Short mmCIF file of C-alpha atoms and ligand atoms in Angstrom, two decimals:
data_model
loop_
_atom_site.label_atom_id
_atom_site.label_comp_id
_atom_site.label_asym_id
_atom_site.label_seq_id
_atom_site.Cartn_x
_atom_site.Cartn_y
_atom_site.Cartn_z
CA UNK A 2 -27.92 60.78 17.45
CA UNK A 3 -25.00 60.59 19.28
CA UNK A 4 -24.09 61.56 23.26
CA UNK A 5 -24.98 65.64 23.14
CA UNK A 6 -22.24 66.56 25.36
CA UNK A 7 -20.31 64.99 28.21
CA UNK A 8 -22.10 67.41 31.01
CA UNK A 9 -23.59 64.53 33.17
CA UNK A 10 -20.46 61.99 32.69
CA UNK A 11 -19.63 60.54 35.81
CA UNK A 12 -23.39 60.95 37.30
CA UNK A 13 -25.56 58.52 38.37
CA UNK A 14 -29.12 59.41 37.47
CA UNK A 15 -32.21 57.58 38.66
CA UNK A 16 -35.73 58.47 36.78
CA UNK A 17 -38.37 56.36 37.66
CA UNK A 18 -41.62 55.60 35.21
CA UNK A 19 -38.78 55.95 32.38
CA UNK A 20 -39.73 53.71 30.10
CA UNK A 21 -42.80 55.87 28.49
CA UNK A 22 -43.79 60.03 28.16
CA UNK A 23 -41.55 62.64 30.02
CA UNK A 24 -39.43 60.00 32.35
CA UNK A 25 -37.96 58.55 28.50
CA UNK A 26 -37.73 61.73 27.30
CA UNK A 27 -35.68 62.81 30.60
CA UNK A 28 -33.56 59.14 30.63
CA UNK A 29 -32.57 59.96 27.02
CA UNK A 30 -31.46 63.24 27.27
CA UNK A 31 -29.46 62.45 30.31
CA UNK A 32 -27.94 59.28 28.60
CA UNK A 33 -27.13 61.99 25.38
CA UNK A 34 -25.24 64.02 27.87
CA UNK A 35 -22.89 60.87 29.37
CA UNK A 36 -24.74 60.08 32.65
CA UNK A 37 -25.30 56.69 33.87
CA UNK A 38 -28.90 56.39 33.72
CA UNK A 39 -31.07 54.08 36.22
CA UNK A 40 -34.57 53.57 34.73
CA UNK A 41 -37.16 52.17 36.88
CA UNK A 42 -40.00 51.16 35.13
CA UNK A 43 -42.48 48.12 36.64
CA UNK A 44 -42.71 45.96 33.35
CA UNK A 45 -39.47 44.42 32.33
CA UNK A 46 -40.58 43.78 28.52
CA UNK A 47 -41.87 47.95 28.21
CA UNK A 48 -38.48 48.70 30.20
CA UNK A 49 -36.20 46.60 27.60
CA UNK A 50 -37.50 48.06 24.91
CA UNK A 51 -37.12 51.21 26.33
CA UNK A 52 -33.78 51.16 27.47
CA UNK A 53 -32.86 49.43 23.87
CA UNK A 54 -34.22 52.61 22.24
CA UNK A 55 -32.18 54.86 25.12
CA UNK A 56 -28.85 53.34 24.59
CA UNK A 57 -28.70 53.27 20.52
CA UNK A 58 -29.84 56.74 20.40
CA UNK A 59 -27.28 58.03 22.84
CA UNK A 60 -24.89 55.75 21.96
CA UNK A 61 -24.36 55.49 25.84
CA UNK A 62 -24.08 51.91 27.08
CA UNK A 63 -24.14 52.91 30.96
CA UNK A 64 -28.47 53.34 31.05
CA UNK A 65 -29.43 50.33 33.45
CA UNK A 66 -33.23 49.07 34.42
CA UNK A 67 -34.43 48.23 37.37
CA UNK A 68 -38.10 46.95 38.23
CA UNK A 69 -40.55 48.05 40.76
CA UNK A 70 -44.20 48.60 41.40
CA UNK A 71 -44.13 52.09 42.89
CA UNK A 72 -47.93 50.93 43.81
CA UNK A 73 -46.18 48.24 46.53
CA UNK A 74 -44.38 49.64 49.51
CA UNK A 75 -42.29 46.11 49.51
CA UNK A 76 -41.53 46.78 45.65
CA UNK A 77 -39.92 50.55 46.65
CA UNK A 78 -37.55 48.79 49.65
CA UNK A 79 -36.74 45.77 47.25
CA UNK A 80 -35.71 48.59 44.23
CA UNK A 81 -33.53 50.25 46.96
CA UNK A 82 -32.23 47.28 47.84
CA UNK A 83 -31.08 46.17 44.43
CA UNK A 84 -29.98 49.64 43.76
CA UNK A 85 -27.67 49.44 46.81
CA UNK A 86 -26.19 46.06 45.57
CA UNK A 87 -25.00 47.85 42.16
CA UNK A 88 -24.23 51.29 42.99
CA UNK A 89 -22.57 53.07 45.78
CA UNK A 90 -23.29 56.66 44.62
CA UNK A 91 -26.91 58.53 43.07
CA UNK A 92 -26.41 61.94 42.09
CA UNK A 93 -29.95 62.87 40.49
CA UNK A 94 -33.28 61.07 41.83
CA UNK A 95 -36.35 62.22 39.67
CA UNK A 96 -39.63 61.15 40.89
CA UNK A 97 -41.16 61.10 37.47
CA UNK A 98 -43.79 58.34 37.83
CA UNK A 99 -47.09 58.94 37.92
CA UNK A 100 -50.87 58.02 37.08
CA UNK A 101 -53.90 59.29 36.76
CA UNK A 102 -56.91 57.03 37.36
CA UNK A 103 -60.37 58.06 35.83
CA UNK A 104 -63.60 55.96 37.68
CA UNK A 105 -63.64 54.34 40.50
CA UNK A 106 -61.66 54.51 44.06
CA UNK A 107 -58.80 51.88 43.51
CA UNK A 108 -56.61 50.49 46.05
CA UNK A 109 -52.81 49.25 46.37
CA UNK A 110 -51.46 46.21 47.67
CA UNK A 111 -50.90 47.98 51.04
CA UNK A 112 -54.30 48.96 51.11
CA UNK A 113 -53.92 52.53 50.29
CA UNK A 114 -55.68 54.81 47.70
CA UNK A 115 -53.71 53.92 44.56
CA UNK A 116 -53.20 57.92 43.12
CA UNK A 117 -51.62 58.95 46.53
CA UNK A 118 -49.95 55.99 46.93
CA UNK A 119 -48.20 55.98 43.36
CA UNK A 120 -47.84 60.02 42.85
CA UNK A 121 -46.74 61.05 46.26
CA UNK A 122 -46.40 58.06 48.57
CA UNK A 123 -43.44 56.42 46.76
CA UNK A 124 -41.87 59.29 45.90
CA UNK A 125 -41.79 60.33 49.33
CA UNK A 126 -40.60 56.71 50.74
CA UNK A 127 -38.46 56.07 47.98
CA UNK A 128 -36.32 59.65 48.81
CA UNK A 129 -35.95 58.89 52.28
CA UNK A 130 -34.56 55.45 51.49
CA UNK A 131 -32.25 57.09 49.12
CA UNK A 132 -31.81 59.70 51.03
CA UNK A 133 -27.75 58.76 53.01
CA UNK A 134 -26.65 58.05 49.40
CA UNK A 135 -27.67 60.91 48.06
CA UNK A 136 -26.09 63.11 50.88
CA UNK A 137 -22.93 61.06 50.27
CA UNK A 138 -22.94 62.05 47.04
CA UNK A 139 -23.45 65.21 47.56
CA UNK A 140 -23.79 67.40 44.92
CA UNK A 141 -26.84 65.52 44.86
CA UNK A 142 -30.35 67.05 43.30
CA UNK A 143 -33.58 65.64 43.74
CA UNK A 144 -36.44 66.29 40.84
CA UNK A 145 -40.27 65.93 42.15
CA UNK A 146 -42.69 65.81 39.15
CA UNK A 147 -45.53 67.64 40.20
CA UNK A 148 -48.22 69.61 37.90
CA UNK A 149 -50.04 72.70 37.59
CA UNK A 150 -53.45 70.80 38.61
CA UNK A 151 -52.32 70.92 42.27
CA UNK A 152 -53.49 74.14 42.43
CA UNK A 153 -56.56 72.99 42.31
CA UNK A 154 -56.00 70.02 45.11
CA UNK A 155 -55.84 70.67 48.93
CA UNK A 156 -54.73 67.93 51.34
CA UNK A 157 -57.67 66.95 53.80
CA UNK A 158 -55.75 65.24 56.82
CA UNK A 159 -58.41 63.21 58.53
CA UNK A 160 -59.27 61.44 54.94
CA UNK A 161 -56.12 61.32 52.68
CA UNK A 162 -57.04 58.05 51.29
CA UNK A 163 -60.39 59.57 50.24
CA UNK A 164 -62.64 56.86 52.06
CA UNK A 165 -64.76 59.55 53.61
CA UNK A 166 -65.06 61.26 50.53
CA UNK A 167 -64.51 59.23 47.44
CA UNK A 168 -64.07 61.64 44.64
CA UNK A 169 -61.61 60.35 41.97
CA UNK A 170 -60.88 63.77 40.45
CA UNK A 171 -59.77 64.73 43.63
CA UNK A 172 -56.94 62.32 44.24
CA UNK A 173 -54.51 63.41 41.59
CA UNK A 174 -54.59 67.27 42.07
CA UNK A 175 -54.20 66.13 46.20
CA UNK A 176 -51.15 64.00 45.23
CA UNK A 177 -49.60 66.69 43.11
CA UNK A 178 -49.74 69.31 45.83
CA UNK A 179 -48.53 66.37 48.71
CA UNK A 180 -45.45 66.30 46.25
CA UNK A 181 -45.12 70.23 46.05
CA UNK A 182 -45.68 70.33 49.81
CA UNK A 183 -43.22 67.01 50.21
CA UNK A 184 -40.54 69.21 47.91
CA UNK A 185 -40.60 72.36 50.54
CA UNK A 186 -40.75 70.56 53.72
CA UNK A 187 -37.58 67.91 52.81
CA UNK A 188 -35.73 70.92 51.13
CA UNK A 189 -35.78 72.53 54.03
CA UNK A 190 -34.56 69.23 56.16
CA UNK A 191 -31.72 68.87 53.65
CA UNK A 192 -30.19 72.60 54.17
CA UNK A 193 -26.12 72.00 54.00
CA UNK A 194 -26.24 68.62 53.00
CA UNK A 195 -25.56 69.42 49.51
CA UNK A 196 -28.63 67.87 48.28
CA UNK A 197 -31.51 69.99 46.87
CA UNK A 198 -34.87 69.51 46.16
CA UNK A 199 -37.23 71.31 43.70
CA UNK A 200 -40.44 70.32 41.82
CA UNK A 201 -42.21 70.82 38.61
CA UNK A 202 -44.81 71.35 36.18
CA UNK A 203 -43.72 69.94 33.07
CA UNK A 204 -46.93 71.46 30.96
CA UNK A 205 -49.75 70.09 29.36
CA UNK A 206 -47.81 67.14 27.41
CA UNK A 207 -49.20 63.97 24.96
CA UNK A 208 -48.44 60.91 26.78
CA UNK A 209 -49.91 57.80 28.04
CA UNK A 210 -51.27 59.48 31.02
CA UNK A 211 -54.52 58.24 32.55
CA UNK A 212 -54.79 55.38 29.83
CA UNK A 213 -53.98 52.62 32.46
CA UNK A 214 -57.01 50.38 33.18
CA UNK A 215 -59.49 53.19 31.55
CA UNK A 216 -62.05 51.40 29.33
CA UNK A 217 -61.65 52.29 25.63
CA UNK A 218 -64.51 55.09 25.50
CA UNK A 219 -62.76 56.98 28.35
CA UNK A 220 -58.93 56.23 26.74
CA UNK A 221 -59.84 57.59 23.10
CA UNK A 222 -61.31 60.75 24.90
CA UNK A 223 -57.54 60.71 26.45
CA UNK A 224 -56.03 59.87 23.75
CA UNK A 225 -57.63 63.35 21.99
CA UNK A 226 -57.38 65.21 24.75
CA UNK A 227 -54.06 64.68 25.07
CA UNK A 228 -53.11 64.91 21.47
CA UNK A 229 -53.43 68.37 22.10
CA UNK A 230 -50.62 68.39 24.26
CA UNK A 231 -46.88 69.78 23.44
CA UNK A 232 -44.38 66.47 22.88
CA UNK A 233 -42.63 64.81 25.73
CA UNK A 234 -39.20 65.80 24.53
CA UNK A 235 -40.40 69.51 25.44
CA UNK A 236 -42.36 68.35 28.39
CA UNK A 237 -39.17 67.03 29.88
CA UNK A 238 -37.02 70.13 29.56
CA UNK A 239 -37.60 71.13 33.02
CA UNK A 240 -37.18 68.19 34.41
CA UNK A 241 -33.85 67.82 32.28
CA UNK A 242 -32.79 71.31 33.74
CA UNK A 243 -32.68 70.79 37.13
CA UNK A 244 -30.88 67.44 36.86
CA UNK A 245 -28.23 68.60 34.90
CA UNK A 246 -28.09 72.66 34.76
CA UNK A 247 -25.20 74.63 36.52
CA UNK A 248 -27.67 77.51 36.71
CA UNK A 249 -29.89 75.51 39.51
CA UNK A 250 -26.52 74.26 41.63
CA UNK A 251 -27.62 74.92 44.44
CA UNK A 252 -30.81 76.15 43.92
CA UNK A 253 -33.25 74.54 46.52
CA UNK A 254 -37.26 74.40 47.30
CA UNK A 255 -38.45 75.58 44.49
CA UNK A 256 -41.48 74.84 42.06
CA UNK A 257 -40.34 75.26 38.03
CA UNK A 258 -42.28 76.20 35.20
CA UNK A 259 -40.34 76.01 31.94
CA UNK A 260 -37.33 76.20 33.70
CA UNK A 261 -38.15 79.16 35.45
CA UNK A 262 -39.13 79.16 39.47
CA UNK A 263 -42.50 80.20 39.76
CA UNK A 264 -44.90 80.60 43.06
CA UNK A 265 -46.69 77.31 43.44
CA UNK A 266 -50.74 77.12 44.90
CA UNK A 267 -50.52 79.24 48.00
CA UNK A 268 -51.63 76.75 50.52
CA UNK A 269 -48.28 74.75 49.48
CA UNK A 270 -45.83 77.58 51.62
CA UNK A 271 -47.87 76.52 54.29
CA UNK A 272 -45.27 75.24 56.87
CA UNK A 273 -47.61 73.43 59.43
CA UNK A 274 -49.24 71.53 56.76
CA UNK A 275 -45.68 70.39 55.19
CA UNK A 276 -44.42 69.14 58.75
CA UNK A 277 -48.08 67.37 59.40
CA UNK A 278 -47.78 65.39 55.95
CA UNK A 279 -44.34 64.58 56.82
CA UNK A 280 -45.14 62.84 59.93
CA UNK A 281 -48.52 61.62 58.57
CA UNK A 282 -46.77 60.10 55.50
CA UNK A 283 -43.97 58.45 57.44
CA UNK A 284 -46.47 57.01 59.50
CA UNK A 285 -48.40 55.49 56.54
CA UNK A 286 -45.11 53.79 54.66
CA UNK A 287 -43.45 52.83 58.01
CA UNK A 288 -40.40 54.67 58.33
N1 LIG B 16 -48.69 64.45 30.58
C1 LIG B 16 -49.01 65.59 31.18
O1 LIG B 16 -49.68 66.49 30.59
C2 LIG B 16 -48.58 65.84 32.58
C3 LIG B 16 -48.91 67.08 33.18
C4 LIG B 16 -48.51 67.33 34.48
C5 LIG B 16 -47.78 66.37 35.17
N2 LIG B 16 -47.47 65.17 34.56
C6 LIG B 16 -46.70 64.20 35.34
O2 LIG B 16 -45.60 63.77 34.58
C7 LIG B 16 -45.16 62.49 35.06
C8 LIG B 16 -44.90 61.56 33.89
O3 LIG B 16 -46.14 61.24 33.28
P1 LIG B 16 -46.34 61.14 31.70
O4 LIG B 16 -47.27 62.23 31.33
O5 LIG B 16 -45.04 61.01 31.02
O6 LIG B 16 -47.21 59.79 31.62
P2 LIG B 16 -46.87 58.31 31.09
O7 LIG B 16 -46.44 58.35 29.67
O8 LIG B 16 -48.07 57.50 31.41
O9 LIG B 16 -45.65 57.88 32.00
C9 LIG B 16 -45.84 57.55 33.35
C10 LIG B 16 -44.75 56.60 33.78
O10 LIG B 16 -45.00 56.24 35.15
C11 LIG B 16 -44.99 54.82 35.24
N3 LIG B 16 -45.81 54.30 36.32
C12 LIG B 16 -47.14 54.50 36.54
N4 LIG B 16 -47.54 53.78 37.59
C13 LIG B 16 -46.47 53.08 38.03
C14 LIG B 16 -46.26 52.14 39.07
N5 LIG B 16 -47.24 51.73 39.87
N6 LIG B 16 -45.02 51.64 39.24
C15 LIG B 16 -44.01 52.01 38.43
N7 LIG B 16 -44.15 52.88 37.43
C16 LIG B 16 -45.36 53.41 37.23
C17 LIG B 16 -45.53 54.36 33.90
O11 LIG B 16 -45.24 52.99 33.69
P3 LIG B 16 -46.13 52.09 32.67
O12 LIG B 16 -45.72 52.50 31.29
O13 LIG B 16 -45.75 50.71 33.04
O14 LIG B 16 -47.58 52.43 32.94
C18 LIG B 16 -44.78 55.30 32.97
O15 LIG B 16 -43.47 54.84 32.79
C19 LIG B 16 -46.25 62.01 36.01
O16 LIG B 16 -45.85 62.23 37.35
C20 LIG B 16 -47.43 62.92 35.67
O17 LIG B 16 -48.32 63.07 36.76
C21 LIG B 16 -47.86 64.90 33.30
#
């Protein structure tokens, strides 16, 4: 299929986990509609294939890859880095990547809990790396992936790496609402740049999610849970919107369902805790 429309030329569009699920879905569509697209994906030979599949469907040349394990705080500074070398200008940032991780407590590199550190961790370092590019390229738009689970997390500040209280099932709802609270709290620190910041629930969608280092009972149960799941051309509509609609110029601080702003869980309006994470998280990536 060739480019959709020329609505995103002259944009430079980062989407990280892009090589699988909604982040492909998102890369493509913004590739279709003439942007230069950044995918970071951590495997080169999953993100070549990818990015092969990206640039004969939109016939769009200009869809680069970049590697990084969001998992490694040195991998995040090193994909800035060699972002920085290439390009002088990012328009659109979407923190797409994410994991679920059914079992047992794992930890990153760093030494952190490996859901917080992937869902909401990087996203959160990886922003604020980007974020004096962004604000000279203002108008800029940043797109946090979040989900309709946090509603069901809350963020316990004495044990965010759940060491106290190991309880897998915990960690990703508590890294979706970090990002939701993360989304609100950097919003508001952005006012009159010209670079917003809104979040998202992109559905119940069939991907790959949660398949990562599950043993084979646990990823067939995935695999049919999820094949229940809308596709994730539709799950990336959202996402798609607030990169690239005029309706959301502007629009900042907001959580999107279908493309609509919704109230997120209510615990996430709650200032105090935004500010607290904030400091707690710049703390924990060094910044
Ligand atoms: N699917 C749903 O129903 C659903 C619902 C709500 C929210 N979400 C959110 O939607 C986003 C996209 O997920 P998806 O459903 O499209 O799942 P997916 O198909 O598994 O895609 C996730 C992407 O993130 C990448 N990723 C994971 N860990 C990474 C790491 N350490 N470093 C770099 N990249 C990493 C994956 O890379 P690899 O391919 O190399 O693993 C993949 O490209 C996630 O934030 C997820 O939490 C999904």
């Amino acid at each position: 299929m060739p480019t959709v429309n020329s609505s995103m030329q002259g944009k430079i569009c980062m989407v990280t986990g892009a090589n699988s699920g909604i982040g492909k879905a998102t890369a493509l569509a913004l590739a279709q509609m003439g942007a230069t697209v950044v995918m970071v994906c951590r495997d080169r030979a999953r993100g070549e294939e990818a990015r092969s599949e990206i640039t004969t469907k939109s016939r769009n040349n200009a869809v680069d890859l970049l590697l990084a394990d969001l998992s490694s705080q040195q991998s995040i500074r090193q994909l800035v880095e060699n972002f920085q070398q290439h390009y002088t200008h990012l328009h659109v940032l979407i923190n797409n990547a994410g994991a679920a991780f059914p079992g047992r407590r794992r930890e990153t590199a760093d030494g952190l809990e490996m859901t917080f550190a992937v869902n909401y961790l990087a996203p959160f370092l990886l922003t604020n790396l980007l974020l004096d590019v962004l604000k000279a390229s203002a108008p800029a738009r940043i797109v946090n992936v979040s989900s309709a689970s946090h509603k069901s997390g809350y963020i316990q500040m004495d044990d965010l790496q759940g060491e106290k209280h190991n309880r897998s099932m915990r960690a990703y709802p508590q890294s979706k609402l970090a990002i939701v609270l993360f989304t609100y709290e950097l919003a508001r620190r952005l006012q009159g740049t010209g670079v917003t910041a809104n979040c998202l629930d992109p559905g119940f969608v069939a991907t790959n999610i949660g398949q990562t280092g599950a043993s084979l009972p646990v990823r067939l149960l995935i695999k049919l849970i999820g094949s229940f799941g809308t596709s994730p051309e539709k799950g990336a509509k959202t996402s798609i919107y607030l990169a690239s609609s005029p309706e959301v110029e502007g629009v900042t601080g907001k959580y999107f369902v279908k493309s609509l702003p919704k109230r997120s869980a209510a615990i996430s309006y709650d200032e105090s805790l935004q500010r607290q994470l904030w400091e707690q998280s710049a703390k924990l990536v060094n910044l």
